[in-house]
Coordinates of C-alpha atoms in Angstrom, one line a residue:
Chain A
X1 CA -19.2 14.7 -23.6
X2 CA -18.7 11.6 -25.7
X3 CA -20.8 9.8 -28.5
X4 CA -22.3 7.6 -25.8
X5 CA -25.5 6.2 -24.1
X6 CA -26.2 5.2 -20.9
X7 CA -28.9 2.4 -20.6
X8 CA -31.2 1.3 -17.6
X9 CA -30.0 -0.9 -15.5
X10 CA -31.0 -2.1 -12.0
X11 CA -27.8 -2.8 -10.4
X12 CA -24.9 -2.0 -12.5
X13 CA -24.2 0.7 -15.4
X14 CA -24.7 -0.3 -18.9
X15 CA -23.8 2.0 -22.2
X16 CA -23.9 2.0 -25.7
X17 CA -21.4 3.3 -28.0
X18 CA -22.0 4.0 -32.1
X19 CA -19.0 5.3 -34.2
X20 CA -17.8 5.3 -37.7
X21 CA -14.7 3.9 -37.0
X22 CA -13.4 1.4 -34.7
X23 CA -11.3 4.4 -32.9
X24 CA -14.0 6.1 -32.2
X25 CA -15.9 3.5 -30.4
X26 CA -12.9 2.6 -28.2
X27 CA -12.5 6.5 -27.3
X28 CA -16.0 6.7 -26.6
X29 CA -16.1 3.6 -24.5
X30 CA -13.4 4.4 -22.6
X31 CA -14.2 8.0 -21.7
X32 CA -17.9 6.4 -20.8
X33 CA -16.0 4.2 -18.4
X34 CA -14.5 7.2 -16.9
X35 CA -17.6 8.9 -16.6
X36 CA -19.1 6.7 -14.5
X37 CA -16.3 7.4 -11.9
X38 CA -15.5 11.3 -11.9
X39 CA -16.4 14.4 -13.7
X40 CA -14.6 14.4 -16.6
X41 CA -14.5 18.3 -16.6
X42 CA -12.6 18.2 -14.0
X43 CA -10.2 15.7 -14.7
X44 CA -6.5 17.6 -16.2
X45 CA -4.3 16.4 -18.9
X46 CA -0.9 16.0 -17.0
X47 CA -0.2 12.5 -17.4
X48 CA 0.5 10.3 -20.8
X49 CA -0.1 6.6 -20.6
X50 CA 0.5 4.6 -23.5
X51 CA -1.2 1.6 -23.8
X52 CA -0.3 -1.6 -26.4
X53 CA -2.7 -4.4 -27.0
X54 CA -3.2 -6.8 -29.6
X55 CA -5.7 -9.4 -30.0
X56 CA -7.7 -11.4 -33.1
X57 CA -10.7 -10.7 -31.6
X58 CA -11.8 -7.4 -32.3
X59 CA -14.4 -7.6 -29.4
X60 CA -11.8 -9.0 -26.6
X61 CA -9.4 -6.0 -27.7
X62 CA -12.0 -3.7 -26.5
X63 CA -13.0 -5.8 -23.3
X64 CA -8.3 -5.7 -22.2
X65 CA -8.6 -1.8 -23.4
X66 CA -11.6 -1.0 -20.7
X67 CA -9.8 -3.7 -18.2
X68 CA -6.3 -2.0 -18.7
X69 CA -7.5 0.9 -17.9
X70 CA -9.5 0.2 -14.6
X71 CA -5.9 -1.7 -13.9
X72 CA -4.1 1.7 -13.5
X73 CA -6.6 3.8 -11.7
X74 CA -6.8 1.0 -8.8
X75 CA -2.8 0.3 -9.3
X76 CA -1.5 4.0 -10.5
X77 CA -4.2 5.8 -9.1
X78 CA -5.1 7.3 -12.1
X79 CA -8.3 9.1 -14.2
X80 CA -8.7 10.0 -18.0
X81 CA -10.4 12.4 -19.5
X82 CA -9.0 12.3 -23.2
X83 CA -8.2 9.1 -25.2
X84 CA -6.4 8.7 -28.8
X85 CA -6.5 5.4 -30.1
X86 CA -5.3 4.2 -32.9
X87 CA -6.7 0.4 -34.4
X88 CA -4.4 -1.6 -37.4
X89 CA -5.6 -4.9 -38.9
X90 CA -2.7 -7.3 -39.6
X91 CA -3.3 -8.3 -42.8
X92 CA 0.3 -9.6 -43.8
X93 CA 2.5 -11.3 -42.1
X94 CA 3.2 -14.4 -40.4
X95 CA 0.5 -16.9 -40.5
X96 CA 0.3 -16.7 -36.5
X97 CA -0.5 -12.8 -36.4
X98 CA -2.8 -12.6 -39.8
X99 CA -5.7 -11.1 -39.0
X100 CA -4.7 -9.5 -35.6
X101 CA -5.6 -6.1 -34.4
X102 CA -3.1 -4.1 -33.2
X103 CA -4.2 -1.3 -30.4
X104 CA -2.0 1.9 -29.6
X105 CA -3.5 4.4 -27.6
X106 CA -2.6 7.3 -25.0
X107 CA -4.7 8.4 -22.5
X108 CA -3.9 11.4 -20.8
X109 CA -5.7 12.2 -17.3
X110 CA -4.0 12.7 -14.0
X111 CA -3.7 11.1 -10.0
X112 CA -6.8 11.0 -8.5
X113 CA -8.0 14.2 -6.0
X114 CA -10.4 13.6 -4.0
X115 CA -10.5 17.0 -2.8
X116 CA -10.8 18.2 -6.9
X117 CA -12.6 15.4 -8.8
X118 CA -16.1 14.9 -8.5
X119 CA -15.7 11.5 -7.6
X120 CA -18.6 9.1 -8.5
X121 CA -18.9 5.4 -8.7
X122 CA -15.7 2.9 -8.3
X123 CA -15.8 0.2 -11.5
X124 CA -14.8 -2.9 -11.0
X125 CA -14.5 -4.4 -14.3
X126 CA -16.1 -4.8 -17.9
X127 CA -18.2 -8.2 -17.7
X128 CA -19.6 -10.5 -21.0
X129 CA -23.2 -10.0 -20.1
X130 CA -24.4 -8.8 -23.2
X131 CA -21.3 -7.9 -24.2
X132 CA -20.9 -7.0 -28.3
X133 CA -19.1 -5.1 -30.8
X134 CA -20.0 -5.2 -34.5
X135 CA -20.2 -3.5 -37.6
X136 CA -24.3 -3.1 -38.7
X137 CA -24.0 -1.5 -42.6
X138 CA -21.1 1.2 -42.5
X139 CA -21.1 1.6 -38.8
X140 CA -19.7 -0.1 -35.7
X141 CA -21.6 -0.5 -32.5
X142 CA -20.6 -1.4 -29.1
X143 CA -22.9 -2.4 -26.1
X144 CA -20.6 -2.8 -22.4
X145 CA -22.1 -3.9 -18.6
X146 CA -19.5 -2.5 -16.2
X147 CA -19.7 -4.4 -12.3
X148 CA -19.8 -1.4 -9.7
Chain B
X1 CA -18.2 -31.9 -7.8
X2 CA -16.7 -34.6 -10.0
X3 CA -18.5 -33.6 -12.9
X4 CA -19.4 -29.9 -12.0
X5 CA -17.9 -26.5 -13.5
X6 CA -17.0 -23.3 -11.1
X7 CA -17.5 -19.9 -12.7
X8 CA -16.2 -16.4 -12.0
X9 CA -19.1 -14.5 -13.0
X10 CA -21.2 -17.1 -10.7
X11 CA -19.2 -16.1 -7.5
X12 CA -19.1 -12.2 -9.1
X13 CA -16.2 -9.7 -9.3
X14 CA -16.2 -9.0 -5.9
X15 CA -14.9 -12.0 -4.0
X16 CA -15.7 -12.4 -0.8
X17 CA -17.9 -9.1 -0.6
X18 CA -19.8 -9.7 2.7
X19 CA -21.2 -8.3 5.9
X20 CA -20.2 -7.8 9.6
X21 CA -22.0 -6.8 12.8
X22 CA -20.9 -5.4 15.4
X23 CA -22.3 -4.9 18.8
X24 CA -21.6 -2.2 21.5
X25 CA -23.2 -2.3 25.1
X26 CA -24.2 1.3 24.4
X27 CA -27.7 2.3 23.9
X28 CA -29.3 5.3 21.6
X29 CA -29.2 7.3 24.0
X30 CA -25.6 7.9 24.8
X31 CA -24.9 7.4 20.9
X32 CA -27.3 9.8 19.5
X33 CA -25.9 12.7 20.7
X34 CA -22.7 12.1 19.3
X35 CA -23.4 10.7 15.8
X36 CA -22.3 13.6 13.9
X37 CA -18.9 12.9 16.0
X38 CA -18.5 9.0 15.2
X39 CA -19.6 9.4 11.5
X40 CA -17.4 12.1 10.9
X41 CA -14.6 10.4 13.1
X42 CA -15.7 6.9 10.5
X43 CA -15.2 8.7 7.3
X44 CA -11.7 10.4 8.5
X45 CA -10.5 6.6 9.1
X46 CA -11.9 4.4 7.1
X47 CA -10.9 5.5 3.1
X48 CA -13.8 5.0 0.8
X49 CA -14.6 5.7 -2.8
X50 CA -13.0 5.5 -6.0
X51 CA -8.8 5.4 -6.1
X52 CA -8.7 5.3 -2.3
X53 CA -5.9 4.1 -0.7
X54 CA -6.2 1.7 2.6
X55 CA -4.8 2.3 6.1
X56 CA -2.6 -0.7 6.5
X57 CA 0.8 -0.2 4.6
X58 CA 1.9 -3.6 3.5
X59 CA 4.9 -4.7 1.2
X60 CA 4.9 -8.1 -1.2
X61 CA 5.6 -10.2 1.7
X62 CA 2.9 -8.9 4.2
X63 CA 0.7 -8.9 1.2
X64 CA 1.1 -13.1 1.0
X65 CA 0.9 -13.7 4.5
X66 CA -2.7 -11.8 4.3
X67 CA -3.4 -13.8 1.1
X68 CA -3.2 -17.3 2.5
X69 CA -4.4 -16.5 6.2
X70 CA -6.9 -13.5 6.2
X71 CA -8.4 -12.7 9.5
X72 CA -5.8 -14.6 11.7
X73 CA -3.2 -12.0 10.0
X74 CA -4.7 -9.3 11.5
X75 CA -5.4 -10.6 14.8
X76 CA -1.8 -11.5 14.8
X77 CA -0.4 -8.5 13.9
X78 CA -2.8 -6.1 16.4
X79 CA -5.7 -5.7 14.7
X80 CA -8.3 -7.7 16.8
X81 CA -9.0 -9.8 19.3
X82 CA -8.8 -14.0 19.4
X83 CA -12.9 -13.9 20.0
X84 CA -12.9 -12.3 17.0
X85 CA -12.1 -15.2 14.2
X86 CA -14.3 -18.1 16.0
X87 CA -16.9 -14.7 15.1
X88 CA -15.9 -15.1 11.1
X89 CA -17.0 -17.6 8.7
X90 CA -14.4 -20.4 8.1
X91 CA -12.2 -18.8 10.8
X92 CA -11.5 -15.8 8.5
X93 CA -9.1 -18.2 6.8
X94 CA -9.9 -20.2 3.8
X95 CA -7.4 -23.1 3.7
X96 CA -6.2 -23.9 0.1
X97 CA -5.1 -20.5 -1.0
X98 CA -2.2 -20.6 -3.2
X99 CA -0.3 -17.3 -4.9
X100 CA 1.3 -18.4 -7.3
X101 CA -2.7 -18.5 -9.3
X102 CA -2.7 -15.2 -9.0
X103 CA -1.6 -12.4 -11.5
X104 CA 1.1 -9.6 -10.5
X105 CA -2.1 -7.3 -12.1
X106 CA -3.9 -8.3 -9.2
X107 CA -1.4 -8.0 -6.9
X108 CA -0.7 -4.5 -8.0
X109 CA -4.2 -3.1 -7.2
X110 CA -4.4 -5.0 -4.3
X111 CA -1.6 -4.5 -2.4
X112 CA -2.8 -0.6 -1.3
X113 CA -6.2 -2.0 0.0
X114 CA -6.1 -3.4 2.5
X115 CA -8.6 -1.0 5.0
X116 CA -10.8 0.8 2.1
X117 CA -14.7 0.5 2.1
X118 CA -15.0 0.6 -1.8
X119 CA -17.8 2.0 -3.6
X120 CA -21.2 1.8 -4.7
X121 CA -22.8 0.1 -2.0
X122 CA -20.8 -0.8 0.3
X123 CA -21.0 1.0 3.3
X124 CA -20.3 1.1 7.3
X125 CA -23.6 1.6 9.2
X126 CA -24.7 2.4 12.9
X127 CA -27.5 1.0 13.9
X128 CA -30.0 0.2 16.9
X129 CA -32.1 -2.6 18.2
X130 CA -34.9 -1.0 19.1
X131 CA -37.1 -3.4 21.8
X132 CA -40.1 -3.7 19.8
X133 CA -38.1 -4.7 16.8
X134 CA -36.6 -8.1 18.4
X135 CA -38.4 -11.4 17.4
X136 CA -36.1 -13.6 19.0
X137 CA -35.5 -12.6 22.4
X138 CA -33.6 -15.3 23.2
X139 CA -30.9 -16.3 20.0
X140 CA -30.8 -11.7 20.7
X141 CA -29.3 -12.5 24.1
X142 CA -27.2 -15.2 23.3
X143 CA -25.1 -12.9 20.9
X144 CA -25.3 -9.9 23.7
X145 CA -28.3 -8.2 22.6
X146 CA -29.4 -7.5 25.6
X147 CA -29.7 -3.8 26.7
X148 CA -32.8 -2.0 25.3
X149 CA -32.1 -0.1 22.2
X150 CA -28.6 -1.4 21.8
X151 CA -26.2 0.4 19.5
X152 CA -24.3 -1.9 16.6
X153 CA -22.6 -1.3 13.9
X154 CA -22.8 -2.8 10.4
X155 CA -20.4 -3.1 7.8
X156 CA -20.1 -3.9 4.2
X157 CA -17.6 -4.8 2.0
X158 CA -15.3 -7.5 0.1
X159 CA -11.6 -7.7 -1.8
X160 CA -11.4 -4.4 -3.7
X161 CA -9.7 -4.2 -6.8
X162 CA -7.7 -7.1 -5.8
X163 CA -10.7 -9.9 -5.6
X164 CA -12.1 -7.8 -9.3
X165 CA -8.7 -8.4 -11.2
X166 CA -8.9 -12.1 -9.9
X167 CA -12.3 -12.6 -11.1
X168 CA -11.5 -10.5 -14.5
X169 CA -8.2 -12.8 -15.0
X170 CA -10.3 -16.2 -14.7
X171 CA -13.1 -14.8 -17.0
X172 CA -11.5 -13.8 -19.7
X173 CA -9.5 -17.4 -19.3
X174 CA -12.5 -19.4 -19.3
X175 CA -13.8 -17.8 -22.2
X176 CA -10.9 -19.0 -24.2
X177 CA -10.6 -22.5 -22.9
X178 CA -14.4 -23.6 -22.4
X179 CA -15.2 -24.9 -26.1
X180 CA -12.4 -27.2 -25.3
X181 CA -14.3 -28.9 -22.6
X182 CA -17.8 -29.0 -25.2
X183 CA -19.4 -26.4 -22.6
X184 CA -21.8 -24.5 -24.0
X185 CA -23.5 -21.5 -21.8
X186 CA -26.6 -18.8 -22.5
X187 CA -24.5 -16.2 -21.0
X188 CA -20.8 -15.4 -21.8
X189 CA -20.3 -13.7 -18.3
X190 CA -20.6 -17.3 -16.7
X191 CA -18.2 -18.7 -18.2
X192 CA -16.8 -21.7 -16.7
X193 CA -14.3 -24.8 -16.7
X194 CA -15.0 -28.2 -15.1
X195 CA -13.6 -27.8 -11.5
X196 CA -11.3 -30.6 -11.5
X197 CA -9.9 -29.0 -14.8
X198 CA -6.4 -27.3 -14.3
X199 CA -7.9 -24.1 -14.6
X200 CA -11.3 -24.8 -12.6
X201 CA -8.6 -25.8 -9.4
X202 CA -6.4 -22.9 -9.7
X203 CA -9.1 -20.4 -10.1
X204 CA -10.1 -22.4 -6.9
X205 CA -7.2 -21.3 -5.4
X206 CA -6.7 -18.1 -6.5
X207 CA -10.2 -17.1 -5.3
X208 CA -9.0 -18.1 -1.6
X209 CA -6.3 -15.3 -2.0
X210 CA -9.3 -12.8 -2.7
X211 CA -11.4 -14.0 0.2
X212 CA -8.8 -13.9 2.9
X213 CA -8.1 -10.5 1.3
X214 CA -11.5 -9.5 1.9
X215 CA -11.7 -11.3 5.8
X216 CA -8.4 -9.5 6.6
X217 CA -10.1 -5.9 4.5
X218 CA -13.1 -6.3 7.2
X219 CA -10.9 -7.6 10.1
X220 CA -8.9 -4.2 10.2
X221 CA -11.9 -2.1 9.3
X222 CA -13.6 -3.5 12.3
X223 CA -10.2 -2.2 14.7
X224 CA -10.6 1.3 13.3
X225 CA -14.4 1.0 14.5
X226 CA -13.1 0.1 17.7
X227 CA -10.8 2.5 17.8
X228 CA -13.1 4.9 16.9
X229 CA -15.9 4.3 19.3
X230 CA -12.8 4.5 21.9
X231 CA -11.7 7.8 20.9
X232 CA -15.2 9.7 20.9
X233 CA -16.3 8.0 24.0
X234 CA -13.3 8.2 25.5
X235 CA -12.9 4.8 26.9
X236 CA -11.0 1.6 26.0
X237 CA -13.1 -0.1 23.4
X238 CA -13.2 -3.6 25.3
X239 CA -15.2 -1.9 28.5
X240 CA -17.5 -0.9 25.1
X241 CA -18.6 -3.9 24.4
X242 CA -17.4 -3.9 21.0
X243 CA -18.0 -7.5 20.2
X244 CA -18.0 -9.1 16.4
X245 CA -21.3 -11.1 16.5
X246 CA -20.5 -12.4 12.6
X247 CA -19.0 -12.3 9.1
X248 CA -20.9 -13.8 6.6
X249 CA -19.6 -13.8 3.1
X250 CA -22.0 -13.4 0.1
X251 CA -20.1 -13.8 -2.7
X252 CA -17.8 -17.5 -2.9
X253 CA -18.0 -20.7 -3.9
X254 CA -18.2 -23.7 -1.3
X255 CA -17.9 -27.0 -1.1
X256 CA -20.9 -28.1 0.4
X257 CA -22.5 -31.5 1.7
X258 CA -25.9 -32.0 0.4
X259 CA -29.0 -34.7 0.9
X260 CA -29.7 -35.7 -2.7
X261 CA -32.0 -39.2 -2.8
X262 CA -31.1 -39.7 0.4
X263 CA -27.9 -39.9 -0.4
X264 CA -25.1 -37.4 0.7
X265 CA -23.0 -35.5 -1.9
X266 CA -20.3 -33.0 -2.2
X267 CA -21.1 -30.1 -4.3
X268 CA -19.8 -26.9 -4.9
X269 CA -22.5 -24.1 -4.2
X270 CA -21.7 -21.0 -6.2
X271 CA -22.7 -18.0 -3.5
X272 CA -23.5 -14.9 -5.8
X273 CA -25.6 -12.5 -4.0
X274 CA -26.3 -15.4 -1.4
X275 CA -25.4 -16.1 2.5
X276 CA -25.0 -19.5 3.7
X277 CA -28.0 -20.8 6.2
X278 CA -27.8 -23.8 7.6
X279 CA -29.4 -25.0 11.4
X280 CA -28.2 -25.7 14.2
X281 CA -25.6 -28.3 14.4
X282 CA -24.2 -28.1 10.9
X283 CA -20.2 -28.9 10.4
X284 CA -19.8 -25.5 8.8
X285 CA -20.8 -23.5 12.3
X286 CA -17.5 -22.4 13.8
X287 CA -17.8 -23.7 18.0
X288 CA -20.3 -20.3 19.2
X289 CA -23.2 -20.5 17.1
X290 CA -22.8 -24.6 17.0
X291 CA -26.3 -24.0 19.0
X292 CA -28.4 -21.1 17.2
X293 CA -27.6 -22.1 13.4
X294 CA -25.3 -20.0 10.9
X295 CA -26.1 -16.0 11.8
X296 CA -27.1 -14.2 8.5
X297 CA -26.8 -10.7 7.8
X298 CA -29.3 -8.9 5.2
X299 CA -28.5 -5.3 4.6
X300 CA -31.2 -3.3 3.2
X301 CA -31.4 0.5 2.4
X302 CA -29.2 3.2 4.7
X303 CA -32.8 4.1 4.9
X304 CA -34.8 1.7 5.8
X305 CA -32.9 -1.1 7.9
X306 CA -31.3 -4.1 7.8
X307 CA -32.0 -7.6 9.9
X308 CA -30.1 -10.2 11.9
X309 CA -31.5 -14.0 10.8
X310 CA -30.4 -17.3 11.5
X311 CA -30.1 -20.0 9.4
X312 CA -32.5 -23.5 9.1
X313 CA -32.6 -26.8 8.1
X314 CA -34.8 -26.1 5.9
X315 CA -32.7 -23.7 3.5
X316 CA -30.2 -26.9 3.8
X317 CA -33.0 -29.2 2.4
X318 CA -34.0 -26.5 0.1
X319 CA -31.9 -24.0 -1.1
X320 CA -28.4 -26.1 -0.8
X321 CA -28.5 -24.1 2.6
X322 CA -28.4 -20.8 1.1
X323 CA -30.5 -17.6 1.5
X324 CA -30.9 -13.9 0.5
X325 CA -28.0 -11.1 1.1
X326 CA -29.6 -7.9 1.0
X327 CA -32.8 -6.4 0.3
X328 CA -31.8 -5.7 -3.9
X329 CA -32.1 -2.9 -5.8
X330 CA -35.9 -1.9 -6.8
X331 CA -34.6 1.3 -9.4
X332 CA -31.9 1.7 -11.8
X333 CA -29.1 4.2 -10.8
X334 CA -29.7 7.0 -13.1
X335 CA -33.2 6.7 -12.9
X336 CA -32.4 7.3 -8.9
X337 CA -30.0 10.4 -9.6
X338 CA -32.9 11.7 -11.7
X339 CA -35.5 11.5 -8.7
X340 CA -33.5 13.1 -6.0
X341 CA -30.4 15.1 -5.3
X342 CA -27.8 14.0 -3.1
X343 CA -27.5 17.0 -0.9
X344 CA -31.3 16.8 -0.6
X345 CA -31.4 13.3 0.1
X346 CA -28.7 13.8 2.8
X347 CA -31.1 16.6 4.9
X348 CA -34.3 14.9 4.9
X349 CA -32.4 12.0 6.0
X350 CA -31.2 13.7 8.8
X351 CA -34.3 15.0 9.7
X352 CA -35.2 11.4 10.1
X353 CA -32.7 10.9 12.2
X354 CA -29.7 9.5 10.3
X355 CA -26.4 10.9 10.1
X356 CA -24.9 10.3 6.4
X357 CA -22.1 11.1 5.1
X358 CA -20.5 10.0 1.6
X359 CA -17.6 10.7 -0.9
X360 CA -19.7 11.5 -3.6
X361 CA -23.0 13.3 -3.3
X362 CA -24.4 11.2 -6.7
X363 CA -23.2 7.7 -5.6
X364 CA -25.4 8.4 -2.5
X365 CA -28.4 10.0 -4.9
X366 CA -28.0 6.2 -6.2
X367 CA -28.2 4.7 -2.7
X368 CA -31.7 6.4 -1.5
X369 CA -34.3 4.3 0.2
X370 CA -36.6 4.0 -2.5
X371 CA -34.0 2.9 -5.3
X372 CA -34.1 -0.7 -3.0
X373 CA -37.3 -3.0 -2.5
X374 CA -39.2 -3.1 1.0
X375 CA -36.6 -4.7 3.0
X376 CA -39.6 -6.1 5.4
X377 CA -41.4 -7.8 2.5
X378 CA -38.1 -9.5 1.0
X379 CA -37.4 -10.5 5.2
X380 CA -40.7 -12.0 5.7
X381 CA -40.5 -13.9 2.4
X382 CA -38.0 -15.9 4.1
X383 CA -39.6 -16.7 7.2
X384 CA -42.4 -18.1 5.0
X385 CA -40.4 -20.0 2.7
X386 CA -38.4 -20.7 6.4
X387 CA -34.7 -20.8 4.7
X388 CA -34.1 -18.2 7.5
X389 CA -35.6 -16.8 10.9
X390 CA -35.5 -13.4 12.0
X391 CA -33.8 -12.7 15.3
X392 CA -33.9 -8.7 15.2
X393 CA -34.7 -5.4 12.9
X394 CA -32.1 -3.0 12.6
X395 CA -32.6 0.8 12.1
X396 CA -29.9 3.3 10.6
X397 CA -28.7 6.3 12.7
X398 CA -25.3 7.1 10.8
X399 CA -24.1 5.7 7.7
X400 CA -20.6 6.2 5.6
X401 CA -21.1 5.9 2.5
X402 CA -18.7 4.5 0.1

């Protein structure tokens, strides 16, 4: 569905995301997250959820993105299937929030079914382990090992 | 421990995950014909896969009773018996555990939990001791093994979202503060903090909540087994037999005496994919198993089998009284879901003689037999290194999947 990759791994699930933009690889990474866990076909657009998130590193903004949204499928009970995010660098303003990136996104998705969704594997969290997200030339690329 | 760190991603997300055995005084042949009946009555009861909900309703309060006592909650409150926490590692109850260490995040995806069997691979297994698969006739009978090809019932699982958040909160906080102590790591995910650091002590504490979370998550499971086994055979689940024989945790951090130049020091053994073995004796062993050493459960495929050990002196002397946890996976997970179907894997299985049944037919593609290593060769490499002794084989004959 996505612009993603998943890579071998013995124990746990491991993708890798490319994009243009910044918004693209949060999107992507965050629909990879979901398709680890349900069939994304079959996952309706009924709810909104709006997340906000800042943080001056670019890396650890996606890391809370992917955590926030494991939080509300255990807490809320919910699944995505569609994600618009939208990334703003700081570049003015007080000395303390120079620099920043600024994360709005909504994700829309609905309660889990188990009797509709395909349900797969539960995530438990985004870890470090070779954990990265950088621009090479003109594009960003992001590389995520998720604990199931 | 006055110089040494403690780390999350050392202990792993899910606190606490470990493994319980259960013993029945019914033998294959009163189970077997009604396996379809048990499993099916298991995965009505006991909620499993992603977004489930768990059996016991709790509000904030309950929820931080459960926190700082675990297992003696539930035995308290109706589900189990006394027996049952002298069964458990540290009583079911890890002393220390303080709440205000942990985040209302984790609280939030916690609190619904409580009586779910989680995902991936955890699972709840029935199994039997076949006669020709006991080594240890003996340590067998002392745990009420007895019977030939004895029904038990294995489970496995840990602290759910609740014990991940924990572990996720503490990361990403060690991360941040580690350059202040001058700690420098190969790995970001094991991140760390010195443990008598303010953040080393209250991620201490905080990881007590998630392990009595996940005593008290197998404490209740093992009640709906019971009850379970007393509603298909129609009898009260005491006359069954339907004794704990252990909980053994394989994913904590201890603090643990140790032999170092003859000398004895305290250390803190990070347990990540590891069960404590230590011989007979030891100050760890709750009063029962004072005499046989530190049980140790290794799960292997819901194929192949799994094994009952006990633990050794030597594993103290050599391993900081540690061993294996499970037979380890030998494939990736897609490569598994490439090689075999669910559905499929689920008839020839049966055919074998093992009842599966699982919320999602690709999470159980992932879980086939040959996606693990030979669960006999991983076993006997511990009886040669001798950081554990085998006391008996067990084989699947129904399995829930998570």
């Amino acid at each position: 569905m996505g612009n993603y990759r998943f890579l071998e791994h013995t124990a746990d699930v491991m993708f890798e995301v490319n994009g243009k933009s910044l918004k693209e690889i949060f999107e992507n990474a965050a629909l990879a997250t979901f398709e680890v866990q349900v069939d994304l076909k079959k996952v309706k657009r009924k709810v909104k959820k709006k997340i906000k998130l800042k943080n001056k590193d670019i890396g650890l903004l996606l890391f809370e993105f992917l955590e926030e949204l494991i939080y509300l499928k255990d807490a809320k009970y919910l699944v995505f299937s569609k994600f618009k995010v939208s990334i703003k660098e700081n570049l003015l303003g007080k000395r303390s929030q120079k620099g920043e990136f600024k994360l709005e996104a909504n994700a829309e998705g609905e309660k889990i079914d188990p009797k509709r969704h395909e349900l797969k594997t539960d995530v438990k969290a985004p870890t470090f382990h070779n954990f990265f997200l950088k621009k090479i030339k003109n594009n960003w690329k992001a590389r995520v090992l998720l604990d199931i | 421990m006055k110089e040494g760190v403690i780390s999350p991603g050392g202990i792993g997300f899910d606190i606490n995950c470990g493994m319980r055995l259960v013993k029945t005084d019914l033998t294959i042949k009163e189970v077997q014909p009604k396996i379809k009946d048990l499993i099916d009555e298991f995965f009505k009861t006991v909620p499993a896969g992603v977004g489930c909900k768990g059996f016991v309703k709790l509000n904030n309060s309950l929820f931080e009773e459960i926190m700082q006592s675990g297992s003696k909650w539930c035995v308290e409150n109706g589900y189990g018996w006394k027996k049952d926490l002298e069964r458990t590692e540290d009583y079911g109850t890890l002393k220390g555990a303080d709440l205000q260490k942990v985040s209302q995040k984790a609280r939030s995806r916690g609190i619904n939990q409580l009586g779910t069997l989680g995902s991936g691979n955890h699972y709840l297994e029935v199994q039997v001791a076949h006669a020709e698969d006991i080594f240890d006739v003996e340590t067998a009978k002392k745990m009420g093994i007895i019977e030939k090809n004895q029904v038990l019932v294995m489970l496995h699982c840990g602290s759910r979202g609740f014990g991940h958040q924990i572990a996720t909160d503490y990361l990403k906080l060690f991360d941040k503060v580690m350059p202040q102590y001058n700690i420098k790591i190969p790995d970001r995910e094991l991140s760390c903090a010195p443990f008598q650091s303010q953040e080393g002590q209250d991620y201490y504490a905080a990881m007590k909540c998630a392990g009595n979370m996940a005593y008290a998550n197998r404490q209740v499971i093992l009640h709906r087994i019971r009850e379970g086994f007393g509603r298909v055979f129609k009898q009260d689940p005491e006359k069954l037999g339907l004794d704990l024989i252990y909980d053994c945790t394989h994913n904590l951090a201890r603090e643990h005496k140790i032999t170092v130049d003859g000398k004895k020091k305290k250390v803190l053994v990070h347990l990540k994919g590891a069960t404590t073995s230590v011989g007979l004796g030891h100050e760890r062993l709750t009063k029962l198993y004072k005499n046989i050493g530190s049980p140790i459960i290794i799960g292997g495929s819901m194929e192949t089998g799994s094994y009952l050990l006990k633990g050794t002196k030597k594993a103290e002397e050599d391993t900081f009284g540690t061993t294996a946890h499970g037979s380890g996976r030998a494939m990736s997970r897609t490569q598994a879901k490439k090689s075999v179907r669910g559905e499929n894997l689920q008839k020839s299985m049966e055919k074998k003689g093992i009842y599966v049944r699982g919320v999602s037919m690709s999470g159980l593609a992932e879980e086939a037999g040959f996606a693990y290593k030979e669960i006999d060769t991983v076993v006997g490499s511990l009886k040669k290194s001798g950081i554990s002794e085998p006391i008996i084989k067990l084989r699947p004959i129904g399995n829930v999947k998570g």
